[in-house]
Amino acid sequence: EAGVTQSPTHLIKTRGQQATLRCSPISGHTSVYWYQQALGLGLQFLLWYDEGEERNRGNFPPRFSGRQFPNYSSELNVNALELEDSALYLCASSWTGEYGYTFGSGTRLTVV
Amino acid sequence: SQQGEEDPQALSIQEGENATMNCSYKTSINNLQWYRQNSGRGLVHLILIRSNEREKHSGRLRVTLDTSKKSSSLLITASRAADTASYFCATRGAGDYKLSFGAGTTVTVRA
């Protein structure tokens, strides 16, 4: 069974540009979660999608947005990039309900 | 904001020794989970303990949960070099499906 896949692995952008990160969940998982892990910090919850709908959003500005497609894959968009957006962005998927998450390997975004 | 707080922040032990780390949280939970992260990669799910459970085992891992103290502990027995990683506790609140993670404990196992 394929795990959660994220692309690209690394992304370098200039301040003010837009970044698009992609995530494919494990087959059958309908929930996708996005987290930001800045250097030296823990995981900060960004967004939760389930069945194509945004279910919950963390304490991040509106320039962080995303969507979930009919095949349950997901996209995270970050507009007007700032230097502080440099971080490892992790995507996870799970069954809906009381289950653990399966994480992808992450996209390391560097804003210069 | 972080829900869980791990203690200690860092731990260095000799191969073969046991490693214990603690997690405290603030609000009522549905379950608590532990994850491992190697070298800034993705997290791996280790174990889930429900709010009505007090102890759970998985291989060399032992997790306890004390809901009255809002705390949990993770014990890794007979540690190996491959256990070198960061360990995170994560809590799921009642009626919520997202996990809130702590800042993690970095464990170094010396050969």
CSV table of C-alpha atoms in Angstrom, one decimal:
chain,number,residue,atom,x,y,z
A,1,GLU,CA,0.0,0.0,0.0
A,2,ALA,CA,1.4,3.4,-1.0
A,3,GLY,CA,1.9,5.9,1.8
A,4,VAL,CA,1.1,9.5,1.9
A,5,THR,CA,3.0,11.3,-0.9
A,6,GLN,CA,3.9,14.9,-0.9
A,7,SER,CA,5.4,17.0,-3.7
A,8,PRO,CA,7.7,18.7,-4.3
A,9,THR,CA,10.3,17.5,-1.7
A,10,HIS,CA,12.0,20.9,-1.7
A,11,LEU,CA,10.7,24.3,-2.9
A,12,ILE,CA,12.6,27.6,-3.0
A,13,LYS,CA,10.6,30.7,-3.6
A,14,THR,CA,11.2,34.4,-3.4
A,15,ARG,CA,9.4,36.6,-1.0
A,16,GLY,CA,6.1,37.8,-2.4
A,17,GLN,CA,5.7,34.8,-4.7
A,18,GLN,CA,3.1,32.0,-4.3
A,19,ALA,CA,3.8,28.4,-3.4
A,20,THR,CA,1.7,25.3,-4.1
A,21,LEU,CA,2.2,22.1,-2.2
A,22,ARG,CA,0.5,18.8,-3.0
A,23,CYS,CA,-0.5,15.8,-1.0
A,24,SER,CA,-1.9,12.4,-2.0
A,25,PRO,CA,-3.4,10.5,0.9
A,26,ILE,CA,-3.5,6.8,1.5
A,27,SER,CA,-6.2,5.1,-0.6
A,28,GLY,CA,-9.4,5.1,1.4
A,29,HIS,CA,-8.5,7.9,3.7
A,30,THR,CA,-10.9,10.8,3.4
A,31,SER,CA,-9.3,13.2,5.9
A,32,VAL,CA,-6.2,15.3,5.0
A,33,TYR,CA,-4.5,17.5,7.5
A,34,TRP,CA,-1.8,20.1,6.9
A,35,TYR,CA,0.8,21.1,9.5
A,36,GLN,CA,3.7,23.6,9.5
A,37,GLN,CA,6.9,22.8,11.4
A,38,ALA,CA,9.2,25.7,11.6
A,39,LEU,CA,12.8,25.1,12.7
A,40,GLY,CA,13.0,24.4,16.4
A,41,LEU,CA,9.2,24.5,16.8
A,42,GLY,CA,6.6,21.8,17.1
A,43,LEU,CA,3.9,21.1,14.6
A,44,GLN,CA,1.3,23.9,14.1
A,45,PHE,CA,-2.1,22.9,12.7
A,46,LEU,CA,-2.9,24.6,9.5
A,47,LEU,CA,-6.0,23.0,7.8
A,48,TRP,CA,-8.2,19.9,7.9
A,49,TYR,CA,-10.1,18.7,4.9
A,50,ASP,CA,-12.6,15.9,4.9
A,51,GLU,CA,-14.9,14.7,2.0
A,52,GLY,CA,-13.9,17.8,0.0
A,53,GLU,CA,-14.8,20.3,2.6
A,54,GLU,CA,-12.6,22.5,4.9
A,55,ARG,CA,-13.5,21.3,8.4
A,56,ASN,CA,-11.2,23.3,10.6
A,57,ARG,CA,-8.5,25.9,10.3
A,58,GLY,CA,-5.6,26.8,12.5
A,59,ASN,CA,-4.5,30.3,13.6
A,60,PHE,CA,-2.9,31.3,10.2
A,61,PRO,CA,-3.6,34.2,8.0
A,62,PRO,CA,-5.9,33.9,5.0
A,63,ARG,CA,-3.0,33.8,2.6
A,64,PHE,CA,-2.7,30.1,3.6
A,65,SER,CA,-5.4,28.3,1.8
A,66,GLY,CA,-6.1,25.0,0.2
A,67,ARG,CA,-8.6,22.5,-1.2
A,68,GLN,CA,-9.3,18.9,-1.4
A,69,PHE,CA,-10.2,17.2,-4.7
A,70,PRO,CA,-12.8,14.5,-5.4
A,71,ASN,CA,-10.0,11.8,-5.3
A,72,TYR,CA,-9.2,13.2,-1.7
A,73,SER,CA,-5.8,14.5,-2.8
A,74,SER,CA,-5.1,18.0,-1.5
A,75,GLU,CA,-3.3,21.2,-2.3
A,76,LEU,CA,-1.9,23.9,0.0
A,77,ASN,CA,-1.4,27.3,-1.4
A,78,VAL,CA,0.6,30.0,0.3
A,79,ASN,CA,0.3,33.5,-1.2
A,80,ALA,CA,2.5,36.5,-0.7
A,81,LEU,CA,5.3,34.5,0.8
A,82,GLU,CA,7.2,35.9,3.7
A,83,LEU,CA,10.6,34.8,5.1
A,84,GLU,CA,8.9,33.4,8.2
A,85,ASP,CA,6.9,30.9,6.0
A,86,SER,CA,10.1,28.9,5.6
A,87,ALA,CA,9.4,25.6,7.2
A,88,LEU,CA,8.7,21.9,6.7
A,89,TYR,CA,5.1,21.5,5.6
A,90,LEU,CA,3.6,18.1,6.6
A,91,CYS,CA,0.5,16.5,5.2
A,92,ALA,CA,-1.2,13.6,7.0
A,93,SER,CA,-4.2,11.5,6.2
A,94,SER,CA,-6.5,9.3,8.3
A,95,TRP,CA,-9.8,7.5,8.4
A,96,THR,CA,-12.5,9.8,9.8
A,97,GLY,CA,-12.8,9.0,13.4
A,98,GLU,CA,-10.5,8.0,16.2
A,99,TYR,CA,-7.4,6.9,14.3
A,100,GLY,CA,-3.8,7.8,14.1
A,101,TYR,CA,-2.4,9.8,11.3
A,102,THR,CA,-0.1,8.6,8.5
A,103,PHE,CA,2.3,11.4,7.6
A,104,GLY,CA,4.0,12.2,4.3
A,105,SER,CA,7.7,13.0,4.3
A,106,GLY,CA,7.0,16.7,3.9
A,107,THR,CA,7.8,19.6,1.6
A,108,ARG,CA,10.6,21.9,2.8
A,109,LEU,CA,9.8,25.4,1.7
A,110,THR,CA,12.5,28.0,1.7
A,111,VAL,CA,11.6,31.6,1.2
A,112,VAL,CA,14.5,33.9,0.2
B,1,SER,CA,-1.0,27.1,20.4
B,2,GLN,CA,0.5,23.9,21.7
B,3,GLN,CA,-1.8,21.6,23.7
B,4,GLY,CA,0.8,19.1,24.9
B,5,GLU,CA,4.1,19.9,26.5
B,6,GLU,CA,6.8,17.2,26.5
B,7,ASP,CA,9.4,16.9,29.2
B,8,PRO,CA,12.4,16.8,29.0
B,9,GLN,CA,13.2,18.7,25.9
B,10,ALA,CA,16.2,16.5,25.3
B,11,LEU,CA,17.4,13.2,26.6
B,12,SER,CA,20.7,11.4,26.0
B,13,ILE,CA,21.1,7.7,27.1
B,14,GLN,CA,23.3,4.8,26.5
B,15,GLU,CA,22.2,1.9,24.3
B,16,GLY,CA,20.4,-0.7,26.3
B,17,GLU,CA,19.0,1.8,28.8
B,18,ASN,CA,15.4,2.8,29.2
B,19,ALA,CA,14.1,6.2,28.0
B,20,THR,CA,11.2,7.9,29.7
B,21,MET,CA,9.5,11.1,28.5
B,22,ASN,CA,6.4,12.9,29.8
B,23,CYS,CA,3.6,14.8,28.2
B,24,SER,CA,1.2,17.2,29.9
B,25,TYR,CA,-1.9,18.7,28.3
B,26,LYS,CA,-4.4,21.3,29.2
B,27,THR,CA,-7.9,20.3,28.1
B,28,SER,CA,-10.1,17.2,28.1
B,29,ILE,CA,-9.1,14.7,25.5
B,30,ASN,CA,-10.6,11.8,23.5
B,31,ASN,CA,-7.3,10.1,23.0
B,32,LEU,CA,-3.5,10.8,23.2
B,33,GLN,CA,-1.0,9.6,20.6
B,34,TRP,CA,2.7,9.4,20.4
B,35,TYR,CA,4.7,9.9,17.2
B,36,ARG,CA,8.4,9.6,16.2
B,37,GLN,CA,10.2,11.9,13.8
B,38,ASN,CA,13.6,11.1,12.4
B,39,SER,CA,15.9,13.9,11.1
B,40,GLY,CA,13.1,16.4,10.1
B,41,ARG,CA,11.2,13.8,8.1
B,42,GLY,CA,7.6,12.8,8.4
B,43,LEU,CA,6.2,11.6,11.7
B,44,VAL,CA,5.5,7.9,12.3
B,45,HIS,CA,2.6,6.9,14.5
B,46,LEU,CA,3.7,4.8,17.5
B,47,ILE,CA,0.7,4.3,19.7
B,48,LEU,CA,-2.7,5.6,20.6
B,49,ILE,CA,-4.3,5.5,24.1
B,50,ARG,CA,-7.9,6.3,24.7
B,51,SER,CA,-9.1,8.5,27.5
B,52,ASN,CA,-10.6,5.5,29.3
B,53,GLU,CA,-7.4,3.5,29.1
B,54,ARG,CA,-4.6,3.8,31.7
B,55,GLU,CA,-1.7,1.8,30.1
B,56,LYS,CA,-0.9,0.4,26.7
B,57,HIS,CA,2.0,-1.7,25.4
B,58,SER,CA,3.5,-2.1,21.9
B,59,GLY,CA,6.7,-4.0,21.6
B,60,ARG,CA,9.3,-2.1,23.6
B,61,LEU,CA,7.0,0.9,24.1
B,62,ARG,CA,4.8,1.4,27.2
B,63,VAL,CA,2.4,4.4,27.4
B,64,THR,CA,0.5,5.5,30.5
B,65,LEU,CA,-2.2,8.0,30.8
B,66,ASP,CA,-3.4,9.8,33.9
B,67,THR,CA,-6.4,11.9,32.9
B,68,SER,CA,-6.8,13.3,36.5
B,69,LYS,CA,-3.3,14.8,36.2
B,70,LYS,CA,-3.7,15.5,32.4
B,71,SER,CA,-0.4,13.7,31.8
B,72,SER,CA,1.1,10.8,29.8
B,73,SER,CA,4.4,9.1,29.7
B,74,LEU,CA,6.2,7.1,27.0
B,75,LEU,CA,8.8,4.5,28.1
B,76,ILE,CA,11.1,3.0,25.5
B,77,THR,CA,12.8,-0.1,27.0
B,78,ALA,CA,16.3,-1.5,26.0
B,79,SER,CA,17.0,1.5,23.7
B,80,ARG,CA,18.8,1.1,20.4
B,81,ALA,CA,20.7,3.6,18.3
B,82,ALA,CA,17.8,3.4,15.8
B,83,ASP,CA,15.6,4.9,18.5
B,84,THR,CA,17.5,8.2,18.1
B,85,ALA,CA,14.7,10.6,17.1
B,86,SER,CA,12.3,13.3,18.3
B,87,TYR,CA,9.2,12.1,20.0
B,88,PHE,CA,5.9,14.0,20.0
B,89,CYS,CA,2.7,13.6,22.0
B,90,ALA,CA,-0.5,14.6,20.3
B,91,THR,CA,-3.9,15.0,21.7
B,92,ARG,CA,-7.4,14.8,20.2
B,93,GLY,CA,-10.0,16.8,22.0
B,94,ALA,CA,-13.6,15.6,22.5
B,95,GLY,CA,-15.6,16.2,19.4
B,96,ASP,CA,-12.5,17.2,17.4
B,97,TYR,CA,-10.6,15.3,14.8
B,98,LYS,CA,-7.5,17.3,14.5
B,99,LEU,CA,-4.4,16.5,16.6
B,100,SER,CA,-2.6,19.2,18.7
B,101,PHE,CA,1.1,18.4,19.0
B,102,GLY,CA,3.6,19.2,21.7
B,103,ALA,CA,7.1,20.6,21.0
B,104,GLY,CA,8.7,17.2,21.3
B,105,THR,CA,11.5,15.4,23.2
B,106,THR,CA,14.8,14.8,21.3
B,107,VAL,CA,16.2,11.4,22.3
B,108,THR,CA,19.8,10.5,21.5
B,109,VAL,CA,20.9,6.9,22.1
B,110,ARG,CA,24.7,6.6,22.3
B,111,ALA,CA,26.4,3.4,21.2
